[in-house]
Amino acid sequence: MTLRIGVLASGRGTNLQALIDHFSSLGENSPVRIELVASNKAGAMALERARNAGIQAETFDATDDGRALLDTLGKHNIDMVVLAGYMKRIPPAVVRQFHSRMVNIHPGLLPEFGGAGMYGAKVHQAVIASGARTTGVTVHFVDDEFDHGPVIAQWRIKVNDGDTAETLAARVLEVEHAIYPRAVEMIASLNERKLFADF
Ligand code: GRF
């Protein structure tokens, strides 16, 4: 059974692009199909990337209690939700419905350097300011708190002397693009074998 994926994105969508490229390269053997890209922002570049790839792209009102998002996901029979640079908190009703079927990627080694306000360059600035010698990428299940649910995969990246938020961000992003599609593929294949992740 092919898992129907809905990707939520608010911005430029480079992780979305990595997902699109990876699963299209698997062709018929892909355990997932990206059915939908949905955004709270009409101008999100991610929506354009979806359209260019022939994937349905929609916006929804993210100011309600989650009903609009649930409707959108329901309309497309989405099995699993993949957050790729989605900047809003997921309402509890949506977290409940997609419990252990919703994942996020964070450009840091959670539980460090995560939570509200910790996104984009802010993460890398905080890592450098802390003097940490290691940063990384975390793929995790989504729960009610920002950057909080159980960790699925992590990759550690060395912080070099003289690194800036920009140089660090570039290396972290490269790892994100490698790890996220493979983590999603792994989850899909484990679910197919009834080795469900649940928490
Ligand atoms: C990534 O760094 C991701 O870890 C975080 O938001 C950023 C999205 O970047 N959640 P992009 O839109 O995929 O380029």
PDB file of C-alpha atoms and ligand atoms in Angstrom:
ATOM      1  CA  MET A   1       0.000   0.000   0.000  1.00  0.00           C
ATOM      2  CA  THR A   2       1.363   3.400  -0.918  1.00  0.00           C
ATOM      3  CA  LEU A   3       1.238   5.870   1.948  1.00  0.00           C
ATOM      4  CA  ARG A   4      -0.423   9.142   1.006  1.00  0.00           C
ATOM      5  CA  ILE A   5       1.708  12.009   2.260  1.00  0.00           C
ATOM      6  CA  GLY A   6       0.653  15.587   2.887  1.00  0.00           C
ATOM      7  CA  VAL A   7       3.519  18.059   3.258  1.00  0.00           C
ATOM      8  CA  LEU A   8       2.964  21.294   5.201  1.00  0.00           C
ATOM      9  CA  ALA A   9       5.336  24.134   4.383  1.00  0.00           C
ATOM     10  CA  SER A  10       5.362  27.879   4.959  1.00  0.00           C
ATOM     11  CA  GLY A  11       8.473  28.958   3.104  1.00  0.00           C
ATOM     12  CA  ARG A  12      11.054  28.270   0.439  1.00  0.00           C
ATOM     13  CA  GLY A  13      10.541  24.501   0.496  1.00  0.00           C
ATOM     14  CA  THR A  14      14.014  23.096  -0.107  1.00  0.00           C
ATOM     15  CA  ASN A  15      13.210  20.103   2.110  1.00  0.00           C
ATOM     16  CA  LEU A  16       9.998  19.622   0.172  1.00  0.00           C
ATOM     17  CA  GLN A  17      12.088  19.614  -3.015  1.00  0.00           C
ATOM     18  CA  ALA A  18      14.402  16.971  -1.554  1.00  0.00           C
ATOM     19  CA  LEU A  19      11.339  14.838  -0.725  1.00  0.00           C
ATOM     20  CA  ILE A  20       9.885  15.305  -4.212  1.00  0.00           C
ATOM     21  CA  ASP A  21      13.189  14.427  -5.885  1.00  0.00           C
ATOM     22  CA  HIS A  22      13.837  11.404  -3.695  1.00  0.00           C
ATOM     23  CA  PHE A  23      10.422   9.814  -4.091  1.00  0.00           C
ATOM     24  CA  SER A  24      10.217  10.515  -7.787  1.00  0.00           C
ATOM     25  CA  SER A  25      13.622   8.845  -8.207  1.00  0.00           C
ATOM     26  CA  LEU A  26      12.181   5.685  -6.588  1.00  0.00           C
ATOM     27  CA  GLY A  27       9.441   5.602  -9.226  1.00  0.00           C
ATOM     28  CA  GLU A  28       7.054   2.664  -8.925  1.00  0.00           C
ATOM     29  CA  ASN A  29       8.974   1.340  -5.923  1.00  0.00           C
ATOM     30  CA  SER A  30       8.253   4.367  -3.790  1.00  0.00           C
ATOM     31  CA  PRO A  31       6.400   3.404  -0.583  1.00  0.00           C
ATOM     32  CA  VAL A  32       4.934   6.910  -0.429  1.00  0.00           C
ATOM     33  CA  ARG A  33       3.264   9.332  -2.726  1.00  0.00           C
ATOM     34  CA  ILE A  34       3.211  13.069  -2.044  1.00  0.00           C
ATOM     35  CA  GLU A  35      -0.462  13.790  -2.643  1.00  0.00           C
ATOM     36  CA  LEU A  36      -0.657  17.312  -1.358  1.00  0.00           C
ATOM     37  CA  VAL A  37       1.407  20.302  -0.340  1.00  0.00           C
ATOM     38  CA  ALA A  38      -0.526  22.662   1.901  1.00  0.00           C
ATOM     39  CA  SER A  39       0.528  26.018   3.259  1.00  0.00           C
ATOM     40  CA  ASN A  40      -0.736  28.769   5.535  1.00  0.00           C
ATOM     41  CA  LYS A  41       0.982  31.230   3.183  1.00  0.00           C
ATOM     42  CA  ALA A  42      -0.329  31.793  -0.334  1.00  0.00           C
ATOM     43  CA  GLY A  43       3.009  33.127  -1.569  1.00  0.00           C
ATOM     44  CA  ALA A  44       5.107  30.241  -0.240  1.00  0.00           C
ATOM     45  CA  MET A  45       7.699  29.109  -2.737  1.00  0.00           C
ATOM     46  CA  ALA A  46       6.929  25.553  -1.570  1.00  0.00           C
ATOM     47  CA  LEU A  47       3.539  25.778  -3.307  1.00  0.00           C
ATOM     48  CA  GLU A  48       5.250  26.683  -6.561  1.00  0.00           C
ATOM     49  CA  ARG A  49       7.617  23.747  -6.197  1.00  0.00           C
ATOM     50  CA  ALA A  50       4.609  21.467  -5.710  1.00  0.00           C
ATOM     51  CA  ARG A  51       2.815  22.785  -8.791  1.00  0.00           C
ATOM     52  CA  ASN A  52       5.990  22.416 -10.852  1.00  0.00           C
ATOM     53  CA  ALA A  53       6.106  18.767  -9.801  1.00  0.00           C
ATOM     54  CA  GLY A  54       2.433  18.198 -10.628  1.00  0.00           C
ATOM     55  CA  ILE A  55       1.456  17.895  -6.953  1.00  0.00           C
ATOM     56  CA  GLN A  56      -1.741  19.479  -5.681  1.00  0.00           C
ATOM     57  CA  ALA A  57      -0.996  22.698  -3.819  1.00  0.00           C
ATOM     58  CA  GLU A  58      -3.456  24.350  -1.459  1.00  0.00           C
ATOM     59  CA  THR A  59      -3.587  27.012   1.195  1.00  0.00           C
ATOM     60  CA  PHE A  60      -5.652  26.781   4.351  1.00  0.00           C
ATOM     61  CA  ASP A  61      -6.615  29.083   7.190  1.00  0.00           C
ATOM     62  CA  ALA A  62      -4.242  28.282  10.044  1.00  0.00           C
ATOM     63  CA  THR A  63      -5.870  30.687  12.491  1.00  0.00           C
ATOM     64  CA  ASP A  64      -8.683  28.351  13.582  1.00  0.00           C
ATOM     65  CA  ASP A  65      -8.592  25.362  15.944  1.00  0.00           C
ATOM     66  CA  GLY A  66      -7.323  23.045  13.235  1.00  0.00           C
ATOM     67  CA  ARG A  67     -10.601  22.356  11.484  1.00  0.00           C
ATOM     68  CA  ALA A  68      -9.506  23.875   8.157  1.00  0.00           C
ATOM     69  CA  LEU A  69      -6.302  21.858   8.192  1.00  0.00           C
ATOM     70  CA  LEU A  70      -8.135  18.642   9.099  1.00  0.00           C
ATOM     71  CA  ASP A  71     -10.615  19.278   6.276  1.00  0.00           C
ATOM     72  CA  THR A  72      -7.809  19.805   3.800  1.00  0.00           C
ATOM     73  CA  LEU A  73      -5.960  16.662   4.888  1.00  0.00           C
ATOM     74  CA  GLY A  74      -9.193  14.663   4.980  1.00  0.00           C
ATOM     75  CA  LYS A  75     -10.250  15.753   1.507  1.00  0.00           C
ATOM     76  CA  HIS A  76      -7.046  14.236   0.133  1.00  0.00           C
ATOM     77  CA  ASN A  77      -7.170  11.104   2.320  1.00  0.00           C
ATOM     78  CA  ILE A  78      -3.771  11.893   3.778  1.00  0.00           C
ATOM     79  CA  ASP A  79      -2.232   9.046   5.821  1.00  0.00           C
ATOM     80  CA  MET A  80       0.840  10.848   7.081  1.00  0.00           C
ATOM     81  CA  VAL A  81       1.805  14.502   7.512  1.00  0.00           C
ATOM     82  CA  VAL A  82       5.349  15.725   6.906  1.00  0.00           C
ATOM     83  CA  LEU A  83       6.233  19.198   8.180  1.00  0.00           C
ATOM     84  CA  ALA A  84       8.878  20.875   6.050  1.00  0.00           C
ATOM     85  CA  GLY A  85       9.465  24.394   7.285  1.00  0.00           C
ATOM     86  CA  TYR A  86       5.916  24.808   8.571  1.00  0.00           C
ATOM     87  CA  MET A  87       6.012  27.762  10.924  1.00  0.00           C
ATOM     88  CA  LYS A  88       2.762  27.463  12.897  1.00  0.00           C
ATOM     89  CA  ARG A  89       1.975  25.361  15.927  1.00  0.00           C
ATOM     90  CA  ILE A  90      -0.111  22.300  15.063  1.00  0.00           C
ATOM     91  CA  PRO A  91      -3.467  22.510  16.903  1.00  0.00           C
ATOM     92  CA  PRO A  92      -4.125  19.695  19.424  1.00  0.00           C
ATOM     93  CA  ALA A  93      -7.046  18.304  17.364  1.00  0.00           C
ATOM     94  CA  VAL A  94      -4.694  17.722  14.432  1.00  0.00           C
ATOM     95  CA  VAL A  95      -1.935  16.284  16.633  1.00  0.00           C
ATOM     96  CA  ARG A  96      -4.498  13.839  18.073  1.00  0.00           C
ATOM     97  CA  GLN A  97      -5.807  12.747  14.683  1.00  0.00           C
ATOM     98  CA  PHE A  98      -2.303  12.261  13.239  1.00  0.00           C
ATOM     99  CA  HIS A  99      -0.723  10.943  16.414  1.00  0.00           C
ATOM    100  CA  SER A 100       2.495   9.113  15.441  1.00  0.00           C
ATOM    101  CA  ARG A 101       1.706   9.871  11.806  1.00  0.00           C
ATOM    102  CA  MET A 102       3.128  13.395  11.730  1.00  0.00           C
ATOM    103  CA  VAL A 103       6.837  14.218  11.566  1.00  0.00           C
ATOM    104  CA  ASN A 104       9.007  17.312  11.614  1.00  0.00           C
ATOM    105  CA  ILE A 105      12.627  18.156  10.907  1.00  0.00           C
ATOM    106  CA  HIS A 106      14.636  20.552  13.037  1.00  0.00           C
ATOM    107  CA  PRO A 107      18.037  22.070  12.181  1.00  0.00           C
ATOM    108  CA  GLY A 108      19.564  21.266  15.569  1.00  0.00           C
ATOM    109  CA  LEU A 109      20.146  18.412  17.988  1.00  0.00           C
ATOM    110  CA  LEU A 110      16.927  18.286  19.997  1.00  0.00           C
ATOM    111  CA  PRO A 111      16.196  18.626  22.873  1.00  0.00           C
ATOM    112  CA  GLU A 112      18.860  21.367  22.711  1.00  0.00           C
ATOM    113  CA  PHE A 113      18.189  24.518  20.700  1.00  0.00           C
ATOM    114  CA  GLY A 114      14.513  23.851  20.030  1.00  0.00           C
ATOM    115  CA  GLY A 115      11.152  25.270  21.040  1.00  0.00           C
ATOM    116  CA  ALA A 116       9.172  28.417  20.306  1.00  0.00           C
ATOM    117  CA  GLY A 117      11.249  31.076  18.572  1.00  0.00           C
ATOM    118  CA  MET A 118      14.073  28.646  17.775  1.00  0.00           C
ATOM    119  CA  TYR A 119      13.998  28.438  14.001  1.00  0.00           C
ATOM    120  CA  GLY A 120      16.164  29.243  11.009  1.00  0.00           C
ATOM    121  CA  ALA A 121      19.281  31.310  11.647  1.00  0.00           C
ATOM    122  CA  LYS A 122      18.308  31.696  15.316  1.00  0.00           C
ATOM    123  CA  VAL A 123      19.152  28.056  15.941  1.00  0.00           C
ATOM    124  CA  HIS A 124      22.609  28.361  14.388  1.00  0.00           C
ATOM    125  CA  GLN A 125      23.321  31.665  16.137  1.00  0.00           C
ATOM    126  CA  ALA A 126      22.420  30.097  19.487  1.00  0.00           C
ATOM    127  CA  VAL A 127      24.603  27.058  18.796  1.00  0.00           C
ATOM    128  CA  ILE A 128      27.598  29.257  17.978  1.00  0.00           C
ATOM    129  CA  ALA A 129      26.977  31.581  20.945  1.00  0.00           C
ATOM    130  CA  SER A 130      26.844  28.572  23.296  1.00  0.00           C
ATOM    131  CA  GLY A 131      30.269  27.381  22.213  1.00  0.00           C
ATOM    132  CA  ALA A 132      28.886  23.924  21.353  1.00  0.00           C
ATOM    133  CA  ARG A 133      31.288  21.873  19.233  1.00  0.00           C
ATOM    134  CA  THR A 134      28.528  19.799  17.697  1.00  0.00           C
ATOM    135  CA  THR A 135      25.204  20.577  16.127  1.00  0.00           C
ATOM    136  CA  GLY A 136      22.999  18.460  13.916  1.00  0.00           C
ATOM    137  CA  VAL A 137      19.653  17.557  12.475  1.00  0.00           C
ATOM    138  CA  THR A 138      16.692  15.905  14.198  1.00  0.00           C
ATOM    139  CA  VAL A 139      13.677  14.175  12.675  1.00  0.00           C
ATOM    140  CA  HIS A 140      10.948  13.651  15.266  1.00  0.00           C
ATOM    141  CA  PHE A 141       7.275  12.894  15.747  1.00  0.00           C
ATOM    142  CA  VAL A 142       5.080  15.903  16.372  1.00  0.00           C
ATOM    143  CA  ASP A 143       3.284  16.365  19.658  1.00  0.00           C
ATOM    144  CA  ASP A 144       1.589  19.341  21.322  1.00  0.00           C
ATOM    145  CA  GLU A 145       4.807  21.250  21.966  1.00  0.00           C
ATOM    146  CA  PHE A 146       7.169  22.889  19.486  1.00  0.00           C
ATOM    147  CA  ASP A 147      10.138  20.647  18.568  1.00  0.00           C
ATOM    148  CA  HIS A 148       9.268  18.149  21.268  1.00  0.00           C
ATOM    149  CA  GLY A 149       7.952  14.702  20.212  1.00  0.00           C
ATOM    150  CA  PRO A 150       9.955  11.442  20.176  1.00  0.00           C
ATOM    151  CA  VAL A 151      13.126  11.462  18.088  1.00  0.00           C
ATOM    152  CA  ILE A 152      13.220   9.244  14.989  1.00  0.00           C
ATOM    153  CA  ALA A 153      16.634  10.087  13.546  1.00  0.00           C
ATOM    154  CA  GLN A 154      19.540  12.394  14.312  1.00  0.00           C
ATOM    155  CA  TRP A 155      22.770  13.247  12.559  1.00  0.00           C
ATOM    156  CA  ARG A 156      25.582  15.109  14.258  1.00  0.00           C
ATOM    157  CA  ILE A 157      27.607  17.815  12.510  1.00  0.00           C
ATOM    158  CA  LYS A 158      30.839  19.352  13.771  1.00  0.00           C
ATOM    159  CA  VAL A 159      30.879  23.079  14.443  1.00  0.00           C
ATOM    160  CA  ASN A 160      34.125  24.423  12.929  1.00  0.00           C
ATOM    161  CA  ASP A 161      36.225  27.271  14.287  1.00  0.00           C
ATOM    162  CA  GLY A 162      35.149  30.408  12.483  1.00  0.00           C
ATOM    163  CA  ASP A 163      31.729  29.020  11.531  1.00  0.00           C
ATOM    164  CA  THR A 164      29.039  31.666  11.112  1.00  0.00           C
ATOM    165  CA  ALA A 165      25.300  31.063  11.260  1.00  0.00           C
ATOM    166  CA  GLU A 166      25.380  31.071   7.445  1.00  0.00           C
ATOM    167  CA  THR A 167      28.193  28.551   6.962  1.00  0.00           C
ATOM    168  CA  LEU A 168      26.691  26.274   9.598  1.00  0.00           C
ATOM    169  CA  ALA A 169      23.197  26.612   8.123  1.00  0.00           C
ATOM    170  CA  ALA A 170      24.472  25.496   4.723  1.00  0.00           C
ATOM    171  CA  ARG A 171      26.024  22.278   6.080  1.00  0.00           C
ATOM    172  CA  VAL A 172      23.016  21.543   8.278  1.00  0.00           C
ATOM    173  CA  LEU A 173      20.642  22.025   5.341  1.00  0.00           C
ATOM    174  CA  GLU A 174      22.658  19.651   3.194  1.00  0.00           C
ATOM    175  CA  VAL A 175      22.233  16.975   5.860  1.00  0.00           C
ATOM    176  CA  GLU A 176      18.511  17.754   6.190  1.00  0.00           C
ATOM    177  CA  HIS A 177      18.029  17.116   2.485  1.00  0.00           C
ATOM    178  CA  ALA A 178      19.777  13.758   2.800  1.00  0.00           C
ATOM    179  CA  ILE A 179      18.142  12.555   6.006  1.00  0.00           C
ATOM    180  CA  TYR A 180      14.507  13.670   5.705  1.00  0.00           C
ATOM    181  CA  PRO A 181      13.424  11.759   2.593  1.00  0.00           C
ATOM    182  CA  ARG A 182      15.153   8.625   3.882  1.00  0.00           C
ATOM    183  CA  ALA A 183      13.569   8.931   7.329  1.00  0.00           C
ATOM    184  CA  VAL A 184      10.119   9.312   5.760  1.00  0.00           C
ATOM    185  CA  GLU A 185      10.792   6.335   3.502  1.00  0.00           C
ATOM    186  CA  MET A 186      11.913   4.281   6.513  1.00  0.00           C
ATOM    187  CA  ILE A 187       8.780   5.179   8.510  1.00  0.00           C
ATOM    188  CA  ALA A 188       6.572   4.260   5.560  1.00  0.00           C
ATOM    189  CA  SER A 189       8.252   0.925   5.114  1.00  0.00           C
ATOM    190  CA  LEU A 190       8.186   0.078   8.840  1.00  0.00           C
ATOM    191  CA  ASN A 191       4.502   0.980   8.993  1.00  0.00           C
ATOM    192  CA  GLU A 192       3.843  -1.221   5.983  1.00  0.00           C
ATOM    193  CA  ARG A 193       5.439  -4.113   7.843  1.00  0.00           C
ATOM    194  CA  LYS A 194       3.135  -3.318  10.777  1.00  0.00           C
ATOM    195  CA  LEU A 195       6.112  -2.240  12.879  1.00  0.00           C
ATOM    196  CA  PHE A 196       4.228   0.853  13.843  1.00  0.00           C
ATOM    197  CA  ALA A 197       5.870   3.669  15.603  1.00  0.00           C
ATOM    198  CA  ASP A 198       3.530   4.679  18.371  1.00  0.00           C
ATOM    199  CA  PHE A 199       3.981   6.749  21.468  1.00  0.00           C
TER     200      PHE A 199
HETATM  201  C1  GRF B   1      14.577  23.736   7.759  1.00  0.00           C
HETATM  202  O1  GRF B   1      15.790  24.155   8.304  1.00  0.00           O
HETATM  203  C2  GRF B   1      13.857  22.821   8.711  1.00  0.00           C
HETATM  204  O2  GRF B   1      14.715  22.099   9.537  1.00  0.00           O
HETATM  205  C3  GRF B   1      13.038  23.766   9.537  1.00  0.00           C
HETATM  206  O3  GRF B   1      12.660  24.788   8.650  1.00  0.00           O
HETATM  207  C4  GRF B   1      13.603  24.892   7.588  1.00  0.00           C
HETATM  208  C5  GRF B   1      12.835  24.802   6.319  1.00  0.00           C
HETATM  209  O4  GRF B   1      13.637  25.044   5.184  1.00  0.00           O
HETATM  210  N1  GRF B   1      11.946  23.096  10.191  1.00  0.00           N
HETATM  211  P1  GRF B   1      13.054  24.767   3.742  1.00  0.00           P
HETATM  212  O5  GRF B   1      11.788  25.599   3.596  1.00  0.00           O
HETATM  213  O6  GRF B   1      12.768  23.304   3.636  1.00  0.00           O
HETATM  214  O7  GRF B   1      14.120  25.217   2.790  1.00  0.00           O
END
